[in-house]
Tab-separated table of C-alpha atoms in Angstrom:
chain	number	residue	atom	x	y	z
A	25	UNK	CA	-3.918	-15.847	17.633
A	26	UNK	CA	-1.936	-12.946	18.914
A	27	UNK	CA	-3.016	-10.282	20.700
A	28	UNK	CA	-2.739	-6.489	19.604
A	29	UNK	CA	-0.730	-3.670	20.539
A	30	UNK	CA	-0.601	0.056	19.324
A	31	UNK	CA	0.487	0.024	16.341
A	32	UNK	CA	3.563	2.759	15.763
A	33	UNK	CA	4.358	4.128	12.723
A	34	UNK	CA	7.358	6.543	11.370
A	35	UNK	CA	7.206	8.816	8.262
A	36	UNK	CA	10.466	10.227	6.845
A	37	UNK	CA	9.563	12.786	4.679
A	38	UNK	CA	11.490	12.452	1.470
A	39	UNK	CA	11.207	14.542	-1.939
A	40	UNK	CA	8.453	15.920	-1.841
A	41	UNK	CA	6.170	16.604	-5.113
A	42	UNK	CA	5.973	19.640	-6.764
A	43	UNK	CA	2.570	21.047	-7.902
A	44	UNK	CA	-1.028	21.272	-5.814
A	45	UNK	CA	-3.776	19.015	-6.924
A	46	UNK	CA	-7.323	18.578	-5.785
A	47	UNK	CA	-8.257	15.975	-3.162
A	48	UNK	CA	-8.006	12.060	-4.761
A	49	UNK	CA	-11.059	11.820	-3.467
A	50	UNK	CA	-13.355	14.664	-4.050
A	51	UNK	CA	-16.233	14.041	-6.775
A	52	UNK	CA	-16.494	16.364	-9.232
A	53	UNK	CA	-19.866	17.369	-10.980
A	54	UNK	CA	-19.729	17.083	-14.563
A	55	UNK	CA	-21.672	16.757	-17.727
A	56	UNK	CA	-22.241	12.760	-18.567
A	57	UNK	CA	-22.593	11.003	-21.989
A	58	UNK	CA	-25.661	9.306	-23.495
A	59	UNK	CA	-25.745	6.800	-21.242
A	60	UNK	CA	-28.577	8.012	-18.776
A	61	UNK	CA	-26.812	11.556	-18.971
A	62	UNK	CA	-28.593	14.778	-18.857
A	63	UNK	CA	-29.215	16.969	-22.182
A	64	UNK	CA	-29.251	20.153	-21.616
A	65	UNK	CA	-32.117	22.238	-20.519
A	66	UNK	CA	-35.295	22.692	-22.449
A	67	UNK	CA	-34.457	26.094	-22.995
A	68	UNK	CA	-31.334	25.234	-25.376
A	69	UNK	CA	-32.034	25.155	-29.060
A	70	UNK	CA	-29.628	22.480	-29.567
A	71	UNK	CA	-29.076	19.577	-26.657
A	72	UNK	CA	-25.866	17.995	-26.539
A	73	UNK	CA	-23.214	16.165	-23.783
A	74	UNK	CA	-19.808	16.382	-23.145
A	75	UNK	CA	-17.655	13.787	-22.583
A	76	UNK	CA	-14.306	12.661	-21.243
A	77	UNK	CA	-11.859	9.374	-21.375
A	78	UNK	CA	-10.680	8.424	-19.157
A	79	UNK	CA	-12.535	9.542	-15.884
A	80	UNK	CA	-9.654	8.524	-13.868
A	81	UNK	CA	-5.715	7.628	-14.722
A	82	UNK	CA	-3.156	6.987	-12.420
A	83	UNK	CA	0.683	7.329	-13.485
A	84	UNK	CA	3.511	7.161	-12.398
A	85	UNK	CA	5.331	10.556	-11.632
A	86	UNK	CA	6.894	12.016	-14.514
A	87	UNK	CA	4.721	10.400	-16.942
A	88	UNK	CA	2.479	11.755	-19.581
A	89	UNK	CA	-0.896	10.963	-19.955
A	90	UNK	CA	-3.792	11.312	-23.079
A	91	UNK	CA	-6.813	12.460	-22.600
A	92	UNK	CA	-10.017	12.583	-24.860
A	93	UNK	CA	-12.997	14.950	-24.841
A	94	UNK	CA	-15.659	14.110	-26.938
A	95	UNK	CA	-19.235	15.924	-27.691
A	96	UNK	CA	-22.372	15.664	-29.751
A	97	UNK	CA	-22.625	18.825	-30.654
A	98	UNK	CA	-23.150	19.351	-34.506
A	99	UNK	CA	-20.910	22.706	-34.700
A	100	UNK	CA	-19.241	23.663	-31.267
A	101	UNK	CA	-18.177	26.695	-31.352
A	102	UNK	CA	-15.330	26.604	-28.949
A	103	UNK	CA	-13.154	23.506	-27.192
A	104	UNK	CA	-10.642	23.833	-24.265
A	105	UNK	CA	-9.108	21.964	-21.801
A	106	UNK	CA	-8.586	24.148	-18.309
A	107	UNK	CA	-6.092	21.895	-15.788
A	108	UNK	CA	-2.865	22.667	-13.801
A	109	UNK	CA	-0.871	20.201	-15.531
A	110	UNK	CA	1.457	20.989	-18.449
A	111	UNK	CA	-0.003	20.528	-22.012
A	112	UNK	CA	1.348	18.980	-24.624
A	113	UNK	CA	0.052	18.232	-28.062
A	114	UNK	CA	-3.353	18.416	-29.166
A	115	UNK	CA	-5.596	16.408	-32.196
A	116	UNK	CA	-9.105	17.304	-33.183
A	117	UNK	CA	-11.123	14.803	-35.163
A	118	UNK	CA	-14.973	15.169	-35.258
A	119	UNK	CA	-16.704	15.488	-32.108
A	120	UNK	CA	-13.391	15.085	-30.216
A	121	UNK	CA	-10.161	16.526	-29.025
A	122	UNK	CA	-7.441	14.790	-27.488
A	123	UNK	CA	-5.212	16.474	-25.158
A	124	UNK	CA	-1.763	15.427	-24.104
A	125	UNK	CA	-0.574	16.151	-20.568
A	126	UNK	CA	3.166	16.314	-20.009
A	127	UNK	CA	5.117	15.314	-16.866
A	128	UNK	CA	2.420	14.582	-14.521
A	129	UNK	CA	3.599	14.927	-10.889
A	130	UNK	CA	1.001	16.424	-8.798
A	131	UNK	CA	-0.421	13.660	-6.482
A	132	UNK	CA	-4.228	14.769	-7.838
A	133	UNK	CA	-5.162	17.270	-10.714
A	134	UNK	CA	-8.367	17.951	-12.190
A	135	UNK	CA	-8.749	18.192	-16.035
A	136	UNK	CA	-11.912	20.076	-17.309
A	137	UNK	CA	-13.218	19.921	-20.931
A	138	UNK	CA	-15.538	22.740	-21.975
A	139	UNK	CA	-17.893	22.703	-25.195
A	140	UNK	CA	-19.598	25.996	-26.251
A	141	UNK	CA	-22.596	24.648	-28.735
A	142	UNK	CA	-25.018	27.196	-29.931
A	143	UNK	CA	-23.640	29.512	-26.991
A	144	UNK	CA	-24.308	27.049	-24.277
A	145	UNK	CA	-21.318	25.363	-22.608
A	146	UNK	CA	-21.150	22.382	-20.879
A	147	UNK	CA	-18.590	20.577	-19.928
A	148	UNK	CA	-16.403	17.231	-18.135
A	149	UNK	CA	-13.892	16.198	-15.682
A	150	UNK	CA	-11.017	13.916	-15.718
A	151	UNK	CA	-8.772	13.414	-12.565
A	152	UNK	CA	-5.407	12.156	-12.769
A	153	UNK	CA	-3.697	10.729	-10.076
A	154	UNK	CA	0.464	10.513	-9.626
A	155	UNK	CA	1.795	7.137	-7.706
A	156	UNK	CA	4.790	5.825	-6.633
A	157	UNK	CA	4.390	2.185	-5.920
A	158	UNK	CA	6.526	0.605	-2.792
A	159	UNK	CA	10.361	0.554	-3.835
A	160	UNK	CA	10.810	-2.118	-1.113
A	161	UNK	CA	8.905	-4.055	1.524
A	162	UNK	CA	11.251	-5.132	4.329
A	163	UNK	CA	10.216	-7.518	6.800
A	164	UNK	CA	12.816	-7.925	9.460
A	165	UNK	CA	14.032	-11.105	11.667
A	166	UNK	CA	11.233	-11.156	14.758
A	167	UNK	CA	13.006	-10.319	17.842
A	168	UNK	CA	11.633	-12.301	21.199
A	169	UNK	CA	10.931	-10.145	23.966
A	170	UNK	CA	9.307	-11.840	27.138
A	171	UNK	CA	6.607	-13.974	25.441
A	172	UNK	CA	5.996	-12.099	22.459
A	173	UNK	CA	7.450	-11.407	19.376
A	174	UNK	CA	8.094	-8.147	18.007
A	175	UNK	CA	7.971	-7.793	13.929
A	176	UNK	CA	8.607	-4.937	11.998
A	177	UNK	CA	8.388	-3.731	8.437
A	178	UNK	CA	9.153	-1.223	5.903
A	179	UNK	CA	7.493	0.139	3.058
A	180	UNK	CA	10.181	2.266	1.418
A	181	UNK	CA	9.490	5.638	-0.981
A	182	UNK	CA	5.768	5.278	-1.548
A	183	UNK	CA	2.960	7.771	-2.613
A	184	UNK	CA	0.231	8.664	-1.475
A	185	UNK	CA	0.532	6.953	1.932
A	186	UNK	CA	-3.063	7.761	2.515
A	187	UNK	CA	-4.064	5.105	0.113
A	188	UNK	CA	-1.814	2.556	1.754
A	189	UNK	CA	-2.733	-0.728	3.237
A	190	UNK	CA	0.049	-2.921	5.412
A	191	UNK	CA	-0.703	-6.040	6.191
A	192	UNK	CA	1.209	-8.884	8.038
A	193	UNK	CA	0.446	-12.473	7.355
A	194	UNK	CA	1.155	-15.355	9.446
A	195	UNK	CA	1.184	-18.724	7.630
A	196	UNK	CA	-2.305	-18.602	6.309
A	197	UNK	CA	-4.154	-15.891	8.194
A	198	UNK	CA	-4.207	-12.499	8.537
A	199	UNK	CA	-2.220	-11.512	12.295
A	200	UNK	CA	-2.459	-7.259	11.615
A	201	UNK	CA	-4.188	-4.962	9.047
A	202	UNK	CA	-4.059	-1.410	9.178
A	203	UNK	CA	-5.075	1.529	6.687
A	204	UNK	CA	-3.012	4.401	6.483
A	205	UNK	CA	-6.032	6.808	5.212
A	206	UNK	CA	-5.776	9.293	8.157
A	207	UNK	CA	-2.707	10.191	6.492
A	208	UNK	CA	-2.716	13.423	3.907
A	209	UNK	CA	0.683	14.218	3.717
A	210	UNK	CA	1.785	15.105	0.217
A	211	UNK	CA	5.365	13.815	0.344
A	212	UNK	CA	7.198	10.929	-0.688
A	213	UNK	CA	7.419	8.667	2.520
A	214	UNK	CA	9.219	5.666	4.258
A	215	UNK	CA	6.736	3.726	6.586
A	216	UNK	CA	7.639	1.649	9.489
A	217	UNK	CA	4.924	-0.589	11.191
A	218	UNK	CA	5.755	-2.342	14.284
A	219	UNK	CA	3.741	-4.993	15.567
A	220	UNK	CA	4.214	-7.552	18.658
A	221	UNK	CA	3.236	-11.163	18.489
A	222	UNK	CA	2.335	-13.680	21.543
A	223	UNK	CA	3.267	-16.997	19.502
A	224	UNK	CA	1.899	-19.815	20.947
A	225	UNK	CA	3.148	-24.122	19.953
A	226	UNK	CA	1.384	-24.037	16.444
A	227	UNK	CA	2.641	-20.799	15.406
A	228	UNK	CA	6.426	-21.923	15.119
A	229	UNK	CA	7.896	-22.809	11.996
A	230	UNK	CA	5.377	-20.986	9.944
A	231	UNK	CA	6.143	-18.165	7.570
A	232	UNK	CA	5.807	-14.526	8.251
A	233	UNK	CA	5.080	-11.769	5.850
A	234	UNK	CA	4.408	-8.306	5.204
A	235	UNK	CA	2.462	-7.154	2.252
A	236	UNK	CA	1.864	-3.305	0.943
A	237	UNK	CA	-1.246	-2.326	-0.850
A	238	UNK	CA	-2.018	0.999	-2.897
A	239	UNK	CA	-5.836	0.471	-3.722
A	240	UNK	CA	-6.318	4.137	-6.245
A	241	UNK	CA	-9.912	4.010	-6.925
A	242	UNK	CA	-9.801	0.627	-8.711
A	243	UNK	CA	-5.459	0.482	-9.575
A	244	UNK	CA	-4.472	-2.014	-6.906
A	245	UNK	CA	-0.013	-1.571	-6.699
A	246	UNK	CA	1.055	-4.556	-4.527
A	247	UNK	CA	4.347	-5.530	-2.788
A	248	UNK	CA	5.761	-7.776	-0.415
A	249	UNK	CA	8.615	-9.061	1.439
A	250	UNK	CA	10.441	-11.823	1.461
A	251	UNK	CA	8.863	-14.480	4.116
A	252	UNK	CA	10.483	-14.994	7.036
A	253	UNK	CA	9.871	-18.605	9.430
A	254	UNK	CA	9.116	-17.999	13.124
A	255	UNK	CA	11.578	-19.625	14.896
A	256	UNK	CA	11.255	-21.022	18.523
A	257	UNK	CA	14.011	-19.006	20.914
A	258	UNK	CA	14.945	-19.071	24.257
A	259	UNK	CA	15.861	-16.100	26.313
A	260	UNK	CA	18.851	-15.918	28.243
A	261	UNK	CA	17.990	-16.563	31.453
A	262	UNK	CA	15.946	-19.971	30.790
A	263	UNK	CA	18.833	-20.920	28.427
A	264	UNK	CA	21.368	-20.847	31.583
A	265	UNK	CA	19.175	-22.891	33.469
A	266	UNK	CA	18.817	-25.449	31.034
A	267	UNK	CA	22.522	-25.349	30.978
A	268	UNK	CA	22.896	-25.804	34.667
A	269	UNK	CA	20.089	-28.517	34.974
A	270	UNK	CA	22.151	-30.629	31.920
A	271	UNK	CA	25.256	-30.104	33.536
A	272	UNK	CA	23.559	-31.328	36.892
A	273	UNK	CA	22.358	-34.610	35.380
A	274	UNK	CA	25.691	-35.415	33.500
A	275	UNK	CA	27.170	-35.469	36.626
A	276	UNK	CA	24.761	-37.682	38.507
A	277	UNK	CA	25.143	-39.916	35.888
A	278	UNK	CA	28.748	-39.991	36.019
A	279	UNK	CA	28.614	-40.387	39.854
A	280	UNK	CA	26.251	-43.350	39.185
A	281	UNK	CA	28.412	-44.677	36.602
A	282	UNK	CA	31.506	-44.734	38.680
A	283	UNK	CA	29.849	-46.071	41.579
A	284	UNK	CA	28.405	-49.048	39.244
A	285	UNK	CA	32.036	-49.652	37.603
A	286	UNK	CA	33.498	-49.681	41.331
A	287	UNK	CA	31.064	-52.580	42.574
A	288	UNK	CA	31.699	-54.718	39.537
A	289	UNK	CA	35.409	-54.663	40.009
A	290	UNK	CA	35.139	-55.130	43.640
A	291	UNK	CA	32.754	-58.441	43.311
A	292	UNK	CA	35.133	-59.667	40.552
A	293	UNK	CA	38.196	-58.910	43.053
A	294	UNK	CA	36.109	-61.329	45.532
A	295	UNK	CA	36.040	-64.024	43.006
């Protein structure tokens, strides 16, 4: 197995995206449905929940996405949907609303649904999530340097880089894994991972690859590159000995050679 080295990477910041969301990962209190959810208190003449579907979409930027609110209240008295995001068309049906949310490009919104029932309101929480999955995963040709290899690869235009895993593969294990999740940039980004390989006999002739993971709370976006085969090279100064010491034994064979043709001609001569 190799060994590790630091690990570098590069960010070019590209366009960025417009719009502030909330954190991808913050948790967000809200009202729940029947399913083990609180009614509300005793105190309210008539209990009822609030809730929403989905809890959590990811799209791709520019995309629109639906979202439905539903409650048990017999009459509410009010229904509205307070989020950052652009809004779109609306349906009502009983005990729900859906909401339509235009041209989704902030890399994390919150969407709130509040239900005023018998002047109580409660309410719940959708978050939606904007992606841009790899454009390209570039592994390129492994360079030798000493006794170790160096391999590098690009993940091109992805979002959000904190959510991004690069791995690279050798034959059938895992050489290097890292997590970019210390990351919180809020741009569109080019990543460049370089990683250096001590090869040993068995690891020759065996593919290489580099694979990109988004993991979005339970949306896995995967990409990889095309594999390449680790090749066994020579540097430059034990090629030119190998050239000498090849040119060194062709001509002590040829010395021998002549030497052997000489003799034979001369014992024939003696004949």
């Amino acid at each position: 197995m190799g060994s590790l080295f630091p690990l570098s990477l590069l960010f070019f910041l590209a366009a960025a995206y417009p719009g502030v969301g909330s954190a991808l990962g913050r948790r967000t209190k809200r009202a729940q449905g029947p399913k083990g959810s609180p009614l509300a208190p005793s105190g309210t003449s008539v209990p009822f929940w609030v809730r929403m579907s989905p809890e959590f979409v990811a799209v791709q930027p520019g995309k629109s996405v639906q979202l439905n609110c539903s409650n048990s209240c017999p009459q509410p008295q009010n229904s509205s949907l307070r989020t950052p995001l652009r809004q779109g068309k609306t349906l009502t049906g009983p005990g729900w609303v859906s909401y339509q949310l235009l041209d989704v490009r902030a890399w994390s919104s919150l969407a709130h649904c509040l239900v005023t029932c018998a002047g109580k309101t409660r309410w719940a929480t959708s978050r939606i999530t904007a992606y841009k999955p790899p454009h390209s995963v570039i592994l390129e040709p492994p360079v030798l340097k000493g006794r170790k290899y160096t391999l590098r690869c690009h993940v091109t235009q992805v979002f959000p880089v904190g959510y991004l895993v690069v791995t690279l593969r050798h034959g059938s294990r895992v050489i290097y894994s890292e997590s970019l999740e210390r990351f919180t940039g809020l741009d569109l980004a080019n990543v460049t991972l370089t990683y250096e390989f001590a090869a040993g006999p068995r690891d020759f002739w065996q593919p290489v690859i580099c694979h990109a993971r988004l993991n979005l709370d339970g949306l896995v976006v995967r990409n990889s590159s095309a594999p390449i085969t680790l090749m066994l090279a020579w540097s430059s100064a034990p090629t030119a000995l190998a050239s000498v010491s090849i040119a060194a034994l062709v001509g002590i064979l040829l010395t021998v050679g002549a030497a052997y043709v000489c003799k034979c001609l001369a014992m024939k001569s003696q004949a």
